[in-house]
Amino acid sequence: MSVSEKIVADFVANGIEFVTTVPCKQLGGVIDAVEKEPKIYHIPSNKEDEGMGLCAGAFMGGKRPAIIMQNTAIGVTVNTLVTLTQFYRMPLPMLISYRGELKEPVACQVEMAVHTKALLNQLNIPTYHFHKPGDEQELDAILKYTFMCNKPVAILTDATFWGGY
Amino acid sequence: MIRSEIIRDIAPILRDQLVVCNIGLPSQELHLIDDQASTFYMLGTMGLSSSIGLGVALAQDQTVISIDGDGSVLTNFGTLPTIANNVADNFILLIIDNGSYGSTGDQPTYAGKKTSLTAVARACGCENVIECQAEETSSVLQGAINSKKMTVIVAKCESGNIKVPVITKDPVVIRDRFMTEVIRRNA
Ligand SMILES: Cc1ncc(C[n+]2csc(CCOP(=O)(O)OP(=O)(O)O)c2C)c(N)n1
Ligand SMILES: [Mg+2]
């Protein structure tokens, strides 16, 4: 089982049936695995705040959601995270590619990387960072925690993590 | 007719459906006119009424009506291709197009100028798009519910607002009673 398949298997094991995505090169494998999983309705969104709206609706309709996006999307979702997801107290696992970290080839990505953890911290969003292969073993516990506390929770996955596979 | 008159007209139809209502005056007006547990009032997050409504529609079987505004659709245009490509026949998007940002004092939007939201929705691939005049909204809405086809309605009306109080209900209460109603109506 590839790491992407393992991540999606954890989603399914935690009852996640509705996943929205905006691609990142680092997330290509996991997005493919979501698309292939028959137990998940995969709904690509055009902007991540739109995706969080879809997830809020799916949750209220009775389905556990998740969003897969790049860390640059933190910049376009702050208002939605605080006035929708947090204000109405809804769970939202956010599997995030942490671009702009070690091994990053594109300088511009670093500009959001330096703000990523600070913004998540400012928003009081519980944040986990997968840096080394094997760190994904915590995913199952993170998902359980997310649906226990009804909060958005960030899972940052960097190039060292993905490159290790 | 202005938005509050449309909402007054359609309130008896809305009672029997799940409703996601747009931020600002639309929510405040519906809350004042006919507060229902089956309405999810948006207290913030301009633009996402259609996205939230589509999410609810895709997750369960009851009909969902998103009440949206022209300004809010303009700020989240990305929603229209998503709606077009993820057909939920229990979903109706009702855009009350008053040609202005009504809730902030009726500043004009581009929808009241050269831009046709009806044409945009069609160009995005939405299959059942109906533009109607304010007076026709309730009959068009009832027709869309009966058709059991995903429908986008663009109801053209005049700008203008009535005085309404803000909603002071706790957001978690709004969300919880909405979810309870979703479960009850799907049982
Ligand atoms: C990001 C953001 N920008 C601006 C606002 C202020 N705002 C609240 S409601 C609204 C107008 C919405 O207009 P429309 O969707 O046409 O609805 P109407 O009030 O006309 O029914 C605006 C600009 C906001 N809430 N959020
Ligand atoms: Mg308007």
Short mmCIF file of C-alpha atoms and ligand atoms in Angstrom, two decimals:
data_model
loop_
_atom_site.label_atom_id
_atom_site.label_comp_id
_atom_site.label_asym_id
_atom_site.label_seq_id
_atom_site.Cartn_x
_atom_site.Cartn_y
_atom_site.Cartn_z
CA MET A 1 0.00 0.00 0.00
CA SER A 2 1.42 3.41 -0.98
CA VAL A 3 1.46 6.23 1.57
CA SER A 4 -1.31 7.96 -0.42
CA GLU A 5 -3.45 4.82 -0.26
CA LYS A 6 -2.76 4.53 3.45
CA ILE A 7 -3.89 8.13 4.02
CA VAL A 8 -7.10 7.51 2.09
CA ALA A 9 -7.64 4.22 3.95
CA ASP A 10 -7.44 6.20 7.23
CA PHE A 11 -10.01 8.67 5.84
CA VAL A 12 -12.37 5.79 5.03
CA ALA A 13 -11.77 4.08 8.37
CA ASN A 14 -12.80 7.34 10.07
CA GLY A 15 -16.03 7.62 8.11
CA ILE A 16 -14.90 10.39 5.75
CA GLU A 17 -17.11 10.21 2.66
CA PHE A 18 -16.82 13.70 1.15
CA VAL A 19 -13.49 15.14 0.09
CA THR A 20 -12.79 18.37 -1.76
CA THR A 21 -9.43 19.13 -3.32
CA VAL A 22 -7.42 21.85 -5.01
CA PRO A 23 -4.26 20.32 -6.46
CA CYS A 24 -0.62 20.75 -5.51
CA LYS A 25 2.18 18.82 -7.21
CA GLN A 26 3.00 17.21 -3.85
CA LEU A 27 -0.61 16.04 -3.43
CA GLY A 28 -1.06 14.43 -6.85
CA GLY A 29 -0.81 10.88 -5.52
CA VAL A 30 -3.22 11.35 -2.65
CA ILE A 31 -5.75 13.13 -4.89
CA ASP A 32 -5.58 10.20 -7.34
CA ALA A 33 -6.16 7.81 -4.45
CA VAL A 34 -9.19 9.86 -3.30
CA GLU A 35 -10.59 9.82 -6.85
CA LYS A 36 -10.18 6.03 -7.02
CA GLU A 37 -11.84 5.34 -3.66
CA PRO A 38 -15.48 4.37 -4.25
CA LYS A 39 -16.52 5.13 -0.65
CA ILE A 40 -15.54 8.80 -1.07
CA TYR A 41 -17.38 11.45 -3.08
CA HIS A 42 -14.57 13.53 -4.57
CA ILE A 43 -15.62 17.07 -5.44
CA PRO A 44 -12.83 19.25 -6.80
CA SER A 45 -13.35 22.91 -5.87
CA ASN A 46 -12.11 26.00 -7.66
CA LYS A 47 -10.98 27.86 -4.57
CA GLU A 48 -10.36 26.51 -1.11
CA ASP A 49 -12.88 28.75 0.66
CA GLU A 50 -15.53 27.38 -1.69
CA GLY A 51 -14.31 23.90 -0.75
CA MET A 52 -14.71 24.68 2.95
CA GLY A 53 -18.28 25.81 2.24
CA LEU A 54 -18.98 22.50 0.54
CA CYS A 55 -17.46 20.65 3.51
CA ALA A 56 -19.59 22.63 6.00
CA GLY A 57 -22.69 21.69 4.03
CA ALA A 58 -21.74 18.03 3.74
CA PHE A 59 -21.12 17.88 7.48
CA MET A 60 -24.54 19.35 8.25
CA GLY A 61 -26.06 16.94 5.74
CA GLY A 62 -24.59 14.04 7.70
CA LYS A 63 -21.34 13.21 5.93
CA ARG A 64 -17.85 13.60 7.35
CA PRO A 65 -15.77 15.89 5.13
CA ALA A 66 -12.10 16.64 4.52
CA ILE A 67 -10.18 19.13 2.40
CA ILE A 68 -6.87 18.56 0.61
CA MET A 69 -5.05 21.76 -0.34
CA GLN A 70 -1.73 23.63 -0.48
CA ASN A 71 -0.50 25.80 2.39
CA THR A 72 -0.84 28.88 0.16
CA ALA A 73 -4.60 28.35 0.59
CA ILE A 74 -4.36 29.44 4.23
CA GLY A 75 -4.13 32.90 2.70
CA VAL A 76 -7.51 32.61 1.00
CA THR A 77 -9.43 30.77 3.72
CA VAL A 78 -8.88 32.74 6.94
CA ASN A 79 -12.31 34.38 6.83
CA THR A 80 -14.07 31.08 6.08
CA LEU A 81 -12.16 29.19 8.77
CA VAL A 82 -13.13 31.69 11.46
CA THR A 83 -16.66 32.78 10.44
CA LEU A 84 -17.92 29.40 9.24
CA THR A 85 -15.91 26.39 10.39
CA GLN A 86 -14.93 27.73 13.82
CA PHE A 87 -17.90 30.02 14.51
CA TYR A 88 -20.44 27.22 13.93
CA ARG A 89 -18.04 24.69 15.47
CA MET A 90 -17.62 22.19 12.66
CA PRO A 91 -14.93 19.55 12.19
CA LEU A 92 -12.61 19.82 9.18
CA PRO A 93 -9.46 17.78 8.66
CA MET A 94 -7.19 19.75 6.33
CA LEU A 95 -4.49 17.70 4.64
CA ILE A 96 -2.08 20.39 3.50
CA SER A 97 1.05 20.27 1.36
CA TYR A 98 3.64 22.35 3.18
CA ARG A 99 5.37 23.95 0.24
CA GLY A 100 8.33 26.25 0.70
CA GLU A 101 10.14 24.01 3.19
CA LEU A 102 13.48 22.15 2.80
CA LYS A 103 13.97 20.75 -0.73
CA GLU A 104 11.65 23.38 -2.23
CA PRO A 105 12.73 24.35 -5.75
CA VAL A 106 10.38 27.35 -6.15
CA ALA A 107 11.41 30.48 -4.23
CA CYS A 108 7.95 32.03 -4.23
CA GLN A 109 6.57 29.09 -2.19
CA VAL A 110 8.82 30.09 0.72
CA GLU A 111 6.90 33.35 1.10
CA MET A 112 3.79 31.54 2.38
CA ALA A 113 5.79 28.84 4.16
CA VAL A 114 7.23 31.41 6.56
CA HIS A 115 3.70 32.47 7.53
CA THR A 116 1.99 29.08 7.54
CA LYS A 117 2.52 27.96 11.14
CA ALA A 118 2.19 31.51 12.47
CA LEU A 119 -1.20 31.91 10.82
CA LEU A 120 -2.45 28.51 11.98
CA ASN A 121 -1.22 29.32 15.47
CA GLN A 122 -2.92 32.73 15.42
CA LEU A 123 -6.16 31.01 14.39
CA ASN A 124 -5.87 28.48 17.25
CA ILE A 125 -5.94 25.64 14.74
CA PRO A 126 -4.41 22.41 16.09
CA THR A 127 -1.51 21.70 13.74
CA TYR A 128 0.44 18.51 13.04
CA HIS A 129 3.51 18.33 10.83
CA PHE A 130 4.48 15.20 8.88
CA HIS A 131 8.19 15.61 8.24
CA LYS A 132 9.57 12.08 8.15
CA PRO A 133 8.27 8.89 6.53
CA GLY A 134 6.24 7.10 9.19
CA ASP A 135 4.78 10.32 10.63
CA GLU A 136 1.53 9.44 8.86
CA GLN A 137 0.99 6.79 11.54
CA GLU A 138 -0.57 9.55 13.64
CA LEU A 139 -3.20 10.35 11.01
CA ASP A 140 -5.81 7.98 12.40
CA ALA A 141 -5.54 9.59 15.86
CA ILE A 142 -5.59 13.09 14.34
CA LEU A 143 -8.81 12.34 12.45
CA LYS A 144 -10.46 10.92 15.57
CA TYR A 145 -9.39 14.03 17.47
CA THR A 146 -10.81 16.32 14.77
CA PHE A 147 -14.27 14.73 14.84
CA MET A 148 -14.17 14.56 18.63
CA CYS A 149 -13.58 18.30 19.12
CA ASN A 150 -15.40 19.71 16.02
CA LYS A 151 -12.56 21.97 14.97
CA PRO A 152 -10.58 22.55 11.80
CA VAL A 153 -7.28 20.71 12.20
CA ALA A 154 -4.22 21.15 9.97
CA ILE A 155 -1.94 18.33 8.87
CA LEU A 156 1.11 19.84 7.17
CA THR A 157 3.00 17.46 4.90
CA ASP A 158 6.38 18.66 3.64
CA ALA A 159 8.73 17.65 0.81
CA THR A 160 10.96 15.62 3.10
CA PHE A 161 7.95 13.54 4.13
CA TRP A 162 6.74 12.92 0.58
CA GLY A 163 10.29 12.55 -0.79
CA GLY A 164 11.03 9.77 1.68
CA TYR A 165 8.64 7.44 -0.15
CA MET B 1 -40.62 44.50 -5.58
CA ILE B 2 -37.58 44.41 -3.31
CA ARG B 3 -35.82 41.40 -1.75
CA SER B 4 -37.82 41.42 1.48
CA GLU B 5 -41.06 41.20 -0.53
CA ILE B 6 -39.76 38.18 -2.44
CA ILE B 7 -38.78 36.54 0.84
CA ARG B 8 -42.24 37.25 2.28
CA ASP B 9 -43.80 35.68 -0.85
CA ILE B 10 -41.73 32.51 -0.79
CA ALA B 11 -41.62 31.98 3.00
CA PRO B 12 -44.60 29.54 2.96
CA ILE B 13 -42.77 27.43 0.34
CA LEU B 14 -39.45 27.54 2.20
CA ARG B 15 -40.97 26.10 5.40
CA ASP B 16 -41.13 22.62 3.89
CA GLN B 17 -37.56 22.63 2.52
CA LEU B 18 -34.06 22.83 3.92
CA VAL B 19 -32.79 26.37 3.39
CA VAL B 20 -29.35 27.95 3.48
CA CYS B 21 -29.78 31.71 3.67
CA ASN B 22 -27.23 34.31 2.65
CA ILE B 23 -25.38 36.63 5.04
CA GLY B 24 -26.80 39.99 6.03
CA LEU B 25 -30.26 41.27 5.29
CA PRO B 26 -31.61 38.15 3.50
CA SER B 27 -31.05 36.07 6.64
CA GLN B 28 -32.31 38.82 8.92
CA GLU B 29 -35.45 39.25 6.84
CA LEU B 30 -36.23 35.53 6.66
CA HIS B 31 -35.53 35.19 10.38
CA LEU B 32 -37.97 38.00 11.13
CA ILE B 33 -40.66 36.86 8.66
CA ASP B 34 -40.67 33.11 9.39
CA ASP B 35 -37.92 31.64 11.55
CA GLN B 36 -37.60 27.89 10.99
CA ALA B 37 -35.20 25.32 12.43
CA SER B 38 -34.77 24.04 8.87
CA THR B 39 -33.04 27.29 7.87
CA PHE B 40 -29.30 27.62 8.21
CA TYR B 41 -28.66 31.33 8.67
CA MET B 42 -25.27 32.55 7.53
CA LEU B 43 -23.95 35.13 9.94
CA GLY B 44 -20.79 35.73 7.92
CA THR B 45 -18.77 34.24 5.06
CA MET B 46 -20.15 36.19 2.11
CA GLY B 47 -20.22 34.06 -1.04
CA LEU B 48 -20.62 30.56 0.32
CA SER B 49 -24.40 30.09 0.50
CA SER B 50 -24.41 28.11 -2.75
CA SER B 51 -21.42 26.00 -1.70
CA ILE B 52 -22.89 25.16 1.70
CA GLY B 53 -26.27 24.35 0.12
CA LEU B 54 -24.71 22.11 -2.53
CA GLY B 55 -22.78 20.29 0.19
CA VAL B 56 -25.98 19.64 2.16
CA ALA B 57 -27.79 18.52 -1.00
CA LEU B 58 -25.06 16.06 -1.97
CA ALA B 59 -24.97 14.57 1.52
CA GLN B 60 -28.67 13.74 1.98
CA ASP B 61 -31.97 13.39 0.08
CA GLN B 62 -34.20 16.33 1.05
CA THR B 63 -34.53 19.36 -1.21
CA VAL B 64 -32.16 22.18 -0.33
CA ILE B 65 -32.67 25.79 -1.40
CA SER B 66 -29.73 28.17 -1.19
CA ILE B 67 -30.88 31.77 -1.09
CA ASP B 68 -28.05 33.81 -2.50
CA GLY B 69 -27.41 37.37 -3.67
CA ASP B 70 -25.94 38.76 -6.87
CA GLY B 71 -22.97 40.28 -5.05
CA SER B 72 -22.26 37.05 -3.21
CA VAL B 73 -22.36 34.97 -6.40
CA LEU B 74 -20.01 37.48 -8.03
CA THR B 75 -17.52 37.01 -5.17
CA ASN B 76 -17.64 33.18 -5.49
CA PHE B 77 -18.07 32.66 -9.23
CA GLY B 78 -16.14 29.40 -8.89
CA THR B 79 -19.25 27.87 -7.36
CA LEU B 80 -21.16 27.76 -10.68
CA PRO B 81 -18.88 25.27 -12.47
CA THR B 82 -18.83 23.13 -9.33
CA ILE B 83 -22.63 23.13 -9.23
CA ALA B 84 -22.86 22.37 -12.96
CA ASN B 85 -20.49 19.43 -12.75
CA ASN B 86 -21.85 17.90 -9.53
CA VAL B 87 -25.53 17.59 -10.31
CA ALA B 88 -27.73 17.22 -7.24
CA ASP B 89 -31.36 17.10 -8.31
CA ASN B 90 -32.42 18.07 -4.80
CA PHE B 91 -30.59 21.40 -5.06
CA ILE B 92 -32.01 24.78 -6.01
CA LEU B 93 -29.92 27.92 -6.11
CA LEU B 94 -32.15 30.98 -5.83
CA ILE B 95 -30.17 34.12 -6.60
CA ILE B 96 -32.08 37.23 -5.57
CA ASP B 97 -30.56 39.69 -8.01
CA ASN B 98 -31.28 43.21 -6.85
CA GLY B 99 -28.30 44.57 -8.77
CA SER B 100 -26.65 45.76 -5.59
CA TYR B 101 -24.81 44.92 -2.42
CA GLY B 102 -28.02 45.45 -0.50
CA SER B 103 -26.80 44.58 2.96
CA THR B 104 -24.08 47.21 2.88
CA GLY B 105 -26.23 50.05 1.55
CA ASP B 106 -27.12 49.13 -2.03
CA GLN B 107 -23.85 49.89 -3.74
CA PRO B 108 -24.34 48.74 -7.38
CA THR B 109 -22.92 45.39 -8.51
CA TYR B 110 -21.83 44.47 -12.03
CA ALA B 111 -24.86 42.14 -12.17
CA GLY B 112 -27.00 45.26 -12.32
CA LYS B 113 -24.90 46.56 -15.19
CA LYS B 114 -23.52 44.57 -18.16
CA THR B 115 -23.09 41.18 -16.48
CA SER B 116 -25.88 38.60 -16.70
CA LEU B 117 -25.71 35.97 -13.97
CA THR B 118 -28.15 33.88 -15.99
CA ALA B 119 -25.76 33.82 -18.96
CA VAL B 120 -22.80 33.11 -16.67
CA ALA B 121 -24.59 30.17 -15.02
CA ARG B 122 -25.45 28.74 -18.44
CA ALA B 123 -21.90 29.26 -19.70
CA CYS B 124 -20.63 27.39 -16.63
CA GLY B 125 -22.68 24.37 -17.68
CA CYS B 126 -25.73 24.68 -15.43
CA GLU B 127 -28.56 22.99 -17.30
CA ASN B 128 -31.75 24.42 -15.81
CA VAL B 129 -31.33 28.16 -15.42
CA ILE B 130 -34.45 30.28 -15.13
CA GLU B 131 -34.46 34.06 -15.00
CA CYS B 132 -37.68 35.53 -13.69
CA GLN B 133 -39.18 38.76 -12.46
CA ALA B 134 -39.63 39.23 -8.71
CA GLU B 135 -43.40 38.66 -8.88
CA GLU B 136 -42.92 35.24 -10.50
CA THR B 137 -40.40 33.95 -7.97
CA SER B 138 -42.74 31.85 -5.85
CA SER B 139 -44.32 30.07 -8.82
CA VAL B 140 -40.92 29.47 -10.46
CA LEU B 141 -39.54 28.19 -7.16
CA GLN B 142 -42.47 25.84 -6.62
CA GLY B 143 -42.05 24.60 -10.20
CA ALA B 144 -38.35 23.92 -9.60
CA ILE B 145 -39.13 21.96 -6.43
CA ASN B 146 -41.75 19.90 -8.26
CA SER B 147 -39.43 19.23 -11.21
CA LYS B 148 -36.87 17.44 -9.01
CA LYS B 149 -34.15 18.80 -11.29
CA MET B 150 -31.24 20.89 -10.08
CA THR B 151 -32.22 24.45 -10.93
CA VAL B 152 -30.63 27.87 -10.79
CA ILE B 153 -33.16 30.69 -10.49
CA VAL B 154 -32.15 34.30 -11.02
CA ALA B 155 -34.95 36.47 -9.61
CA LYS B 156 -34.60 40.06 -10.74
CA CYS B 157 -35.85 42.67 -8.29
CA GLU B 158 -35.33 46.26 -7.25
CA SER B 159 -32.73 47.44 -4.78
CA GLY B 160 -33.96 48.55 -1.38
CA ASN B 161 -34.14 47.37 2.19
CA ILE B 162 -36.46 47.34 5.16
CA LYS B 163 -35.30 47.83 8.74
CA VAL B 164 -34.69 44.48 10.43
CA PRO B 165 -32.95 43.44 13.63
CA VAL B 166 -29.70 41.44 13.52
CA ILE B 167 -29.82 37.75 14.40
CA THR B 168 -28.54 37.18 17.92
CA LYS B 169 -28.98 33.40 18.00
CA ASP B 170 -25.81 31.48 18.83
CA PRO B 171 -24.26 29.98 15.68
CA VAL B 172 -23.91 26.57 17.27
CA VAL B 173 -27.63 26.64 18.12
CA ILE B 174 -28.47 27.55 14.50
CA ARG B 175 -26.28 24.72 13.25
CA ASP B 176 -27.55 22.17 15.78
CA ARG B 177 -31.24 22.77 15.18
CA PHE B 178 -30.63 22.68 11.41
CA MET B 179 -28.84 19.32 11.71
CA THR B 180 -31.58 17.96 13.94
CA GLU B 181 -34.10 18.96 11.28
CA VAL B 182 -32.00 17.30 8.55
CA ILE B 183 -32.07 14.04 10.50
CA ARG B 184 -35.79 14.31 11.28
CA ARG B 185 -36.76 15.00 7.68
CA ASN B 186 -34.62 12.17 6.34
CA ALA B 187 -35.92 9.64 8.84
C1 LIG C 1 -15.35 39.24 2.47
C2 LIG C 1 -16.45 40.19 2.73
N1 LIG C 1 -16.51 41.37 2.09
C3 LIG C 1 -17.53 42.21 2.32
C4 LIG C 1 -18.51 41.90 3.20
C5 LIG C 1 -19.65 42.85 3.48
N2 LIG C 1 -20.90 42.40 2.94
C6 LIG C 1 -21.81 41.72 3.68
S1 LIG C 1 -23.21 41.37 2.86
C7 LIG C 1 -22.65 42.15 1.48
C8 LIG C 1 -23.52 42.35 0.30
C9 LIG C 1 -23.98 41.10 -0.34
O1 LIG C 1 -24.67 41.47 -1.50
P1 LIG C 1 -25.62 40.45 -2.20
O2 LIG C 1 -25.03 39.11 -2.19
O3 LIG C 1 -26.02 41.01 -3.54
O4 LIG C 1 -26.87 40.37 -1.24
P2 LIG C 1 -28.01 41.47 -0.92
O5 LIG C 1 -27.65 42.05 0.40
O6 LIG C 1 -28.02 42.47 -2.03
O7 LIG C 1 -29.26 40.67 -0.86
C10 LIG C 1 -21.36 42.66 1.68
C11 LIG C 1 -20.58 43.38 0.65
C12 LIG C 1 -18.41 40.66 3.86
N3 LIG C 1 -19.32 40.24 4.74
N4 LIG C 1 -17.39 39.83 3.62
MG MG C 2 -27.67 42.02 -4.11
#
